Coordinates of C-alpha atoms in Angstrom, one line a residue:
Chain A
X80 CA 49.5 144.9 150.2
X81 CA 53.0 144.1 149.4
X82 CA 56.1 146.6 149.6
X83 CA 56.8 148.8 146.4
X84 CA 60.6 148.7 145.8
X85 CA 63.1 150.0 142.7
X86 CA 66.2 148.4 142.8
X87 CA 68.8 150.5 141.2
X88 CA 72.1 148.4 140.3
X89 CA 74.5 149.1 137.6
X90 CA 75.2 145.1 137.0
X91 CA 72.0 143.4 135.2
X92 CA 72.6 139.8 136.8
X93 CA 72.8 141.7 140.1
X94 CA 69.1 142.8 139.5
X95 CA 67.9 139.7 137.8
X96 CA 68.7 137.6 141.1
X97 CA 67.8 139.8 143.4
X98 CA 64.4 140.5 141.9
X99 CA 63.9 136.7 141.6
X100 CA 64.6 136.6 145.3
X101 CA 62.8 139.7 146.7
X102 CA 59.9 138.8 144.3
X103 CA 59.6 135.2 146.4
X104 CA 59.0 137.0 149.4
X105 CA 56.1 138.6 148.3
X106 CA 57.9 142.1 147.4
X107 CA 56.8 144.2 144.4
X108 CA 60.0 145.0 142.9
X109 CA 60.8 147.1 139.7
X110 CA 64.9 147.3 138.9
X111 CA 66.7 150.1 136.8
X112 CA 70.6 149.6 135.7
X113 CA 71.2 154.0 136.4
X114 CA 70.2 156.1 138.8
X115 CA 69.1 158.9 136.6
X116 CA 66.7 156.3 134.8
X117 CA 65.8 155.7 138.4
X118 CA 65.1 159.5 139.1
X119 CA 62.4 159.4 136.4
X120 CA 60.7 156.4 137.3
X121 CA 60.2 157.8 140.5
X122 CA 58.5 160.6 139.6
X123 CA 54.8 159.6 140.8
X124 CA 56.7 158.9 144.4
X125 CA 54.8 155.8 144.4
X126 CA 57.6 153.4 145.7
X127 CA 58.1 152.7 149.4
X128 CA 61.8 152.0 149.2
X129 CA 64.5 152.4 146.5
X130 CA 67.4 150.1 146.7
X131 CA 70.1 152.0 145.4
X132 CA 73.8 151.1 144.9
X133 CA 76.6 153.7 145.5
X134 CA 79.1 153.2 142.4
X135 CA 77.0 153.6 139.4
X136 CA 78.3 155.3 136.3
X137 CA 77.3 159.1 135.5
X138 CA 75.2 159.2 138.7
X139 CA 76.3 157.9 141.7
X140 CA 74.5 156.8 144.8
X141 CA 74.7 159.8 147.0
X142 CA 74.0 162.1 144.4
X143 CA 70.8 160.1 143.5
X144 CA 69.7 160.0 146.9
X145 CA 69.8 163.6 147.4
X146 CA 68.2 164.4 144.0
X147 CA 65.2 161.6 145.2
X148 CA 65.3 163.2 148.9
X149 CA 64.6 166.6 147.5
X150 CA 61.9 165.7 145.0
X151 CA 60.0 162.9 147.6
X152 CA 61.1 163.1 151.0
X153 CA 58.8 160.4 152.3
X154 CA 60.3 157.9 149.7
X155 CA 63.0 155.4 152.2
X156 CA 65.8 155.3 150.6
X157 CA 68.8 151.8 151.3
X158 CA 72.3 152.1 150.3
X159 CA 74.4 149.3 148.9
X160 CA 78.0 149.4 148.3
X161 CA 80.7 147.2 147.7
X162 CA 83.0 148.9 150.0
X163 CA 81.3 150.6 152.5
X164 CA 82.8 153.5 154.1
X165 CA 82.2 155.8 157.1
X166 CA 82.2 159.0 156.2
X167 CA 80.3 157.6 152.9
X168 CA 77.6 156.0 155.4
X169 CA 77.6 159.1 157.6
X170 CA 77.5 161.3 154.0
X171 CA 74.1 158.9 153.6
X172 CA 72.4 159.0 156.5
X173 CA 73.1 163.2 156.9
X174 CA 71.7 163.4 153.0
X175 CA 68.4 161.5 155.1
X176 CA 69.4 157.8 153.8
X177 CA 67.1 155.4 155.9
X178 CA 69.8 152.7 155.7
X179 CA 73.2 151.4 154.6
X180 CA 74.3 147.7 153.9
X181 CA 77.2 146.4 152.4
X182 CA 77.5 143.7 149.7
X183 CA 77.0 140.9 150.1
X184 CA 74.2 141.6 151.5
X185 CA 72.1 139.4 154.0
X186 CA 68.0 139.0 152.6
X187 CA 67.0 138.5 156.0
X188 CA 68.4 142.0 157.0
X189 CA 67.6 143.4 153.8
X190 CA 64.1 142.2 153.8
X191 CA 63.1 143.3 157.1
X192 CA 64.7 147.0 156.2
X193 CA 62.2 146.9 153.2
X194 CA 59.4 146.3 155.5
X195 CA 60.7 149.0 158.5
X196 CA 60.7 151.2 155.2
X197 CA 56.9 150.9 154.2
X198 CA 55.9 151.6 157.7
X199 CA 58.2 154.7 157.9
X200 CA 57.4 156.2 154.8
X201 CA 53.4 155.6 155.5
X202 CA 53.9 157.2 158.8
X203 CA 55.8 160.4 156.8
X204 CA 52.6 160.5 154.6
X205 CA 50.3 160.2 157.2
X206 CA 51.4 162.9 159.2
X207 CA 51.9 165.0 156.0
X208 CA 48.4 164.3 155.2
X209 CA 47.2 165.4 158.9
X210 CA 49.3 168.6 158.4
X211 CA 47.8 169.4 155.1
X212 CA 43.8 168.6 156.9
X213 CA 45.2 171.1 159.8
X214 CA 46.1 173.7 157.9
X215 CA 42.7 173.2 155.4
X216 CA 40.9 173.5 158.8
X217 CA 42.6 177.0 160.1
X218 CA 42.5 178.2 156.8
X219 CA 39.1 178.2 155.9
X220 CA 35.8 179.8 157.8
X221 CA 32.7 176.7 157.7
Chain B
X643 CA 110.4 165.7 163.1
X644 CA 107.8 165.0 160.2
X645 CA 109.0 162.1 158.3
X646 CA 107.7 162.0 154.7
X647 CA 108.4 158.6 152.1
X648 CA 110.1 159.8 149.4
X649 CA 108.0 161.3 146.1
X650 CA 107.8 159.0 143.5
X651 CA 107.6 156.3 146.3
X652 CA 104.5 158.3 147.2
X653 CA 103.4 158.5 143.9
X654 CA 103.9 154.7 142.8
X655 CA 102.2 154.0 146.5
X656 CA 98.8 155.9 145.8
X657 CA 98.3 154.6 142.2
X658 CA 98.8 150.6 143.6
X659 CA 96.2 151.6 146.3
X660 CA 93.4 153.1 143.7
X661 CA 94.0 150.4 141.6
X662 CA 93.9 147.7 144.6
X663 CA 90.4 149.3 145.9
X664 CA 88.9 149.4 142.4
X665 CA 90.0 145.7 141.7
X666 CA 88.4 145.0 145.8
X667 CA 85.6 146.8 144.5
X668 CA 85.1 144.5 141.3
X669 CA 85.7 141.3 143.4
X670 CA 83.2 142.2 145.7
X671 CA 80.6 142.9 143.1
X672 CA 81.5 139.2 141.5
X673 CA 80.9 137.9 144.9
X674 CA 77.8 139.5 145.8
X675 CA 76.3 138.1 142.8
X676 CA 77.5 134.3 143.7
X677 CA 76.4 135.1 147.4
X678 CA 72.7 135.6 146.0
X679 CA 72.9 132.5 143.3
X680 CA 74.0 130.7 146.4
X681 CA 70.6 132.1 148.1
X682 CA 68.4 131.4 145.3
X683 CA 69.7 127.9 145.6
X684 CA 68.4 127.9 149.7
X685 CA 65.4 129.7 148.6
X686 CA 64.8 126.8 145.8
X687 CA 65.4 123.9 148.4
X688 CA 63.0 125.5 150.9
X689 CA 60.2 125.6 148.0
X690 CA 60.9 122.0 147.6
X691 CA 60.8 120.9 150.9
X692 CA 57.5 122.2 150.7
X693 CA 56.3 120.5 148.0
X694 CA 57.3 122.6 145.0
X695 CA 59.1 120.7 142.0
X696 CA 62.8 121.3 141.6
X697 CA 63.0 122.6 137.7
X698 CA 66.1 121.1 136.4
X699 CA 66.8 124.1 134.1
X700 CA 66.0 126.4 136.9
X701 CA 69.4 124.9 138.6
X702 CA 71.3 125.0 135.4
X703 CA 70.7 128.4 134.8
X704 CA 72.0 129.4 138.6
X705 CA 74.5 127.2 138.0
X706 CA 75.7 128.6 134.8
X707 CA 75.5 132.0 136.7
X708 CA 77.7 131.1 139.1
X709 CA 80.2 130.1 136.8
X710 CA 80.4 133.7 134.8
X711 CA 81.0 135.2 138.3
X712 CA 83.8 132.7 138.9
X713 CA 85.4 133.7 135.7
X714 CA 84.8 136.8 136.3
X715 CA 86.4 137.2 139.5
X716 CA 89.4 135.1 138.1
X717 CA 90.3 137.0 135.1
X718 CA 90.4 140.2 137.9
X719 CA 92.6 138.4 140.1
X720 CA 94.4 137.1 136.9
X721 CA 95.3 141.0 136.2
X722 CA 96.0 142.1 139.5
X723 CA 98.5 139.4 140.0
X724 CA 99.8 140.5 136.9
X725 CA 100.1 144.2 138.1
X726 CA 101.3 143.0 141.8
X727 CA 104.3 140.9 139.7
X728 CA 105.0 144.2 137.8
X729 CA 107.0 146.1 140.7
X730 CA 109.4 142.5 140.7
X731 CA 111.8 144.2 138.0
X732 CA 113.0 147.7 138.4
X733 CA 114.1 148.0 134.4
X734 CA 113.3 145.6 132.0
X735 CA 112.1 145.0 128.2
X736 CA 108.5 146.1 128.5
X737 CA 106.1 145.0 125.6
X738 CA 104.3 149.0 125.8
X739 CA 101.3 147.1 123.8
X740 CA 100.3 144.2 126.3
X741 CA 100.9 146.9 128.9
X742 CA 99.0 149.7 127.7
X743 CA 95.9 146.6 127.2
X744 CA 96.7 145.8 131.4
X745 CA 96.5 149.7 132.1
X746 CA 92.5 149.6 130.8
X747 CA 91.6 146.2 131.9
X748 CA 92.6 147.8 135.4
X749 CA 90.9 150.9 135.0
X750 CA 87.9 149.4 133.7
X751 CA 85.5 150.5 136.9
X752 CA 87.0 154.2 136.4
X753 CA 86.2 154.1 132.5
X754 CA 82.5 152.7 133.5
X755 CA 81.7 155.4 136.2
X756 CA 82.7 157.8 133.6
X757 CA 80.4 156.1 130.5
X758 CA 83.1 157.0 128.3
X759 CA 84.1 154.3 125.4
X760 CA 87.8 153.6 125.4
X761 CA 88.7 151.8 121.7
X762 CA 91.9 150.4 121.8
X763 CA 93.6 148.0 119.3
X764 CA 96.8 146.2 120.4
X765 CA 99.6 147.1 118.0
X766 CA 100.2 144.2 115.5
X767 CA 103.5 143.8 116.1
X768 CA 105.2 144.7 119.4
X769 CA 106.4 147.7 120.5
X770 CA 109.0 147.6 122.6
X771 CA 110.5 149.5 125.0
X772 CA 113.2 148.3 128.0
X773 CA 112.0 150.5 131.4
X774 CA 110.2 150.2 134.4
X775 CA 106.8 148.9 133.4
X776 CA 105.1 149.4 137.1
X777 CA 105.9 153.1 137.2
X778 CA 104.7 153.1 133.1
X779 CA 101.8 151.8 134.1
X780 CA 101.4 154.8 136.8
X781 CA 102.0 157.2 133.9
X782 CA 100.1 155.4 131.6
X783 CA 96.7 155.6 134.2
X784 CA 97.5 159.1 134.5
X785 CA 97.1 160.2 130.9
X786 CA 94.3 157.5 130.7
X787 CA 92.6 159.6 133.5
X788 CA 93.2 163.0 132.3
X789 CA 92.0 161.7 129.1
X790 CA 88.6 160.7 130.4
X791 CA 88.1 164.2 131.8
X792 CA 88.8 165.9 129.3
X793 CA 86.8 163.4 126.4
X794 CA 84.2 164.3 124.2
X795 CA 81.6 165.1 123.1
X796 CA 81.0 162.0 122.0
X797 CA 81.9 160.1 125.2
X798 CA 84.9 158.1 123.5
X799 CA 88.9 158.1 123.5
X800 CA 90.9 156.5 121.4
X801 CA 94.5 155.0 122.6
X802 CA 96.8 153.5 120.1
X803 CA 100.5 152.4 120.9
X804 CA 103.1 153.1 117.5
X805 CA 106.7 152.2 117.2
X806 CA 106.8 155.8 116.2
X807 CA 109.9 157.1 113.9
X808 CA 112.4 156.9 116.3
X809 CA 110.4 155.8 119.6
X810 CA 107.1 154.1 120.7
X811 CA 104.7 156.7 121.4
X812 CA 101.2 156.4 123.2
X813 CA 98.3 158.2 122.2
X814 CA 95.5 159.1 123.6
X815 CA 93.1 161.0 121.1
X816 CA 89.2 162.1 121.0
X817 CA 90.0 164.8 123.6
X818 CA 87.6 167.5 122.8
X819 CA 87.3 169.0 126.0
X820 CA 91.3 169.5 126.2
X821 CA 92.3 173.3 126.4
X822 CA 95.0 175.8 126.4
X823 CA 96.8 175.8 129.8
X824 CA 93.7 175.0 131.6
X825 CA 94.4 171.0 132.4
X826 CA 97.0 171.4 135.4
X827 CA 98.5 168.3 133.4
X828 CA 101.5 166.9 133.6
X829 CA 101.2 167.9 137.6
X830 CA 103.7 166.7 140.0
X831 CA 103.1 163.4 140.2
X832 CA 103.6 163.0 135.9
X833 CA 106.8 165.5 136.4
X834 CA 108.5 162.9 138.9
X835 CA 107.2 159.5 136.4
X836 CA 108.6 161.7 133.3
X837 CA 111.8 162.3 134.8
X838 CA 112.2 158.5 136.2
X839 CA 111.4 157.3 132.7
X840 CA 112.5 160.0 130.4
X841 CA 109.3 160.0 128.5
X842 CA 107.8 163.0 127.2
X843 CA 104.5 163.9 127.8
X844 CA 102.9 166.3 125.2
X845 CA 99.0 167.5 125.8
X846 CA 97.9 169.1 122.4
X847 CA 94.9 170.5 122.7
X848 CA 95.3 171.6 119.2
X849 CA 95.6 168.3 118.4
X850 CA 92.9 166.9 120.8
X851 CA 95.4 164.4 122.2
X852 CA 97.9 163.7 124.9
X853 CA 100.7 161.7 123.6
X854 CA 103.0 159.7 126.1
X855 CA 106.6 159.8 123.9
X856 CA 109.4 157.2 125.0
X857 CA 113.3 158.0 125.0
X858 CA 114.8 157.8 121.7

């Protein structure tokens, strides 16, 4: 099964390339020009990674990626920027970003982050899933 | 012994760094978009090496995208070369009109983040003015910036440029969220650009509007 991404870029012929490109390497990808359209389409958690830029009217990266952190915590999230700071990647990865990269960005290193992503977050819902059996277990007399 | 530039040096120094990031900022975005037509061209050739047909319109189509980043990251060089060349005369005639249109073609990525419409019609004829356009331009983005806090509801300002009755004046108009003594505006920085220039500015909250009101 292929990896479930939502790209989230304010500039439309950002997303139509990329999505061409990610889509011919066998990624499921979904795009959304602002984060907060973003927020709501991640609602079901059912994406492995969100590819999210950091300067985005109304909502910007870091805010979206705590507001998607809080709701889904399993959900890998990969910042983009166009001038990529420290103390923004630092801010990032202490708000529990999975990654950082700055534009232009390299496929190759973009690709494989999307696939380290699917294994991480299916490893976060694995051991959720064990924790919630455990806890079934303890709680209840058979 | 600390040694600080002087103030309005300062001043004039921040505003040509925010404006050179956000213009690095746009450029970079232009090229990231020409960096991945230039890997959907690679991506192409490798499908046809393996035996897929090249589709003729495909290639127009990147190409044609490539262009529109091309002019897109000229015109943005095209205005920061005219903002650099600004600072090259310390006093001269100034049309306020072309200027004040420079002023939001730089601040375009600040009036984005903030999803606020900006409507602005050149004046027909030009308004005139003989001072130091770089440090207008500084005062000029200021009110432009206190003027997207303080917008709407609805998300729009209005800035119109007037020969005035005795002076050009700028206005800035649509502020609805502009109070009584609760902006901090004109600050320090606007105090020192006033005084350099000798232009007024007024924040009427009244009025909804901060108007930017040149020596008579």
């Amino acid at each position: 099964m292929s990896e479930k991404v939502l790209l989230v870029d304010d500039e439309n012929d950002f997303l139509d390339v990329m999505s061409e490109r990610m889509k011919s390497r066998g990624i499921d990808v979904s795009t959304s020009t602002s984060a907060k359209e973003a927020l709501k389409l991640t609602q079901d958690g059912n994406y492995d990674a969100v590819v999210l830029d950091l300067m985005m009217p109304e909502m910007d990266g870091i805010e979206a990626l705590a507001a998607l952190k809080e709701k889904h915590p399993e959900i890998q999230v990969i910042l983009l920027t166009g001038h990529g700071t420290v103390e923004k990647g630092i801010e990032a990865m202490k708000l529990g970003a999975m990654d950082f990269l700055e534009k232009p960005i390299d496929m190759n290193t973009l690709t494989e982050k999307i696939h380290n992503a699917r294994a991480q977050k299916m490893l976060l819902v694995s051991k959720k899933t064990e924790e919630k059996i455990k806890k079934i277990m303890t709680e209840k007399s058979w | 012994m600390e040694q600080r530039p002087d103030p309005l040096a300062e001043t004039g120094l921040q505003f040509f760094g925010k404006i050179s990031a956000s213009i690095s900022h746009e450029i970079n975005n232009a090229l990231a978009i020409l960096n991945e037509n230039a890997g959907l061209l690679e991506d192409l050739c490798v499908m046809a090496e393996k035996g897929k047909a090249l589709d003729p319109q495909r290639l127009q189509k990147v190409a044609g995208n490539q262009l529109k980043q091309v002019r897109r990251a000229n015109d943005i060089v095209k205005r920061m070369n005219r903002f650099s060349h600004s600072i090259d005369e310390p006093v001269s005639q100034t049309n306020i009109g072309e200027l004040m249109g420079l002023v939001l073609a730089l601040s375009n990525r600040f009036i984005a983040n903030k999803n606020i419409a900006v409507d602005y019609a050149p004046p027909e004829t030009p308004v005139l003015a003989t001072t130091n356009p770089f440090f207008l331009e500084n005062l000029l983005f200021n009110c432009l910036m206190q003027a997207l806090e303080t917008a709407g509801p609805p998300k729009a300002v209005s800035v119109a440029v007037t020969p005035g009755e005795s002076a050009p004046v700028v206005v800035f108009s649509g502020l609805e969220g502009l109070a009584n003594g609760d902006e901090g505006f004109p600050g320090e920085q606007e105090a020192r650009l006033m005084a350099l220039l000798k232009i007024d500015v007024r924040v009427e909250p009244a009025r909804k509007t901060i108007a930017a009101i040149f020596p008579g």
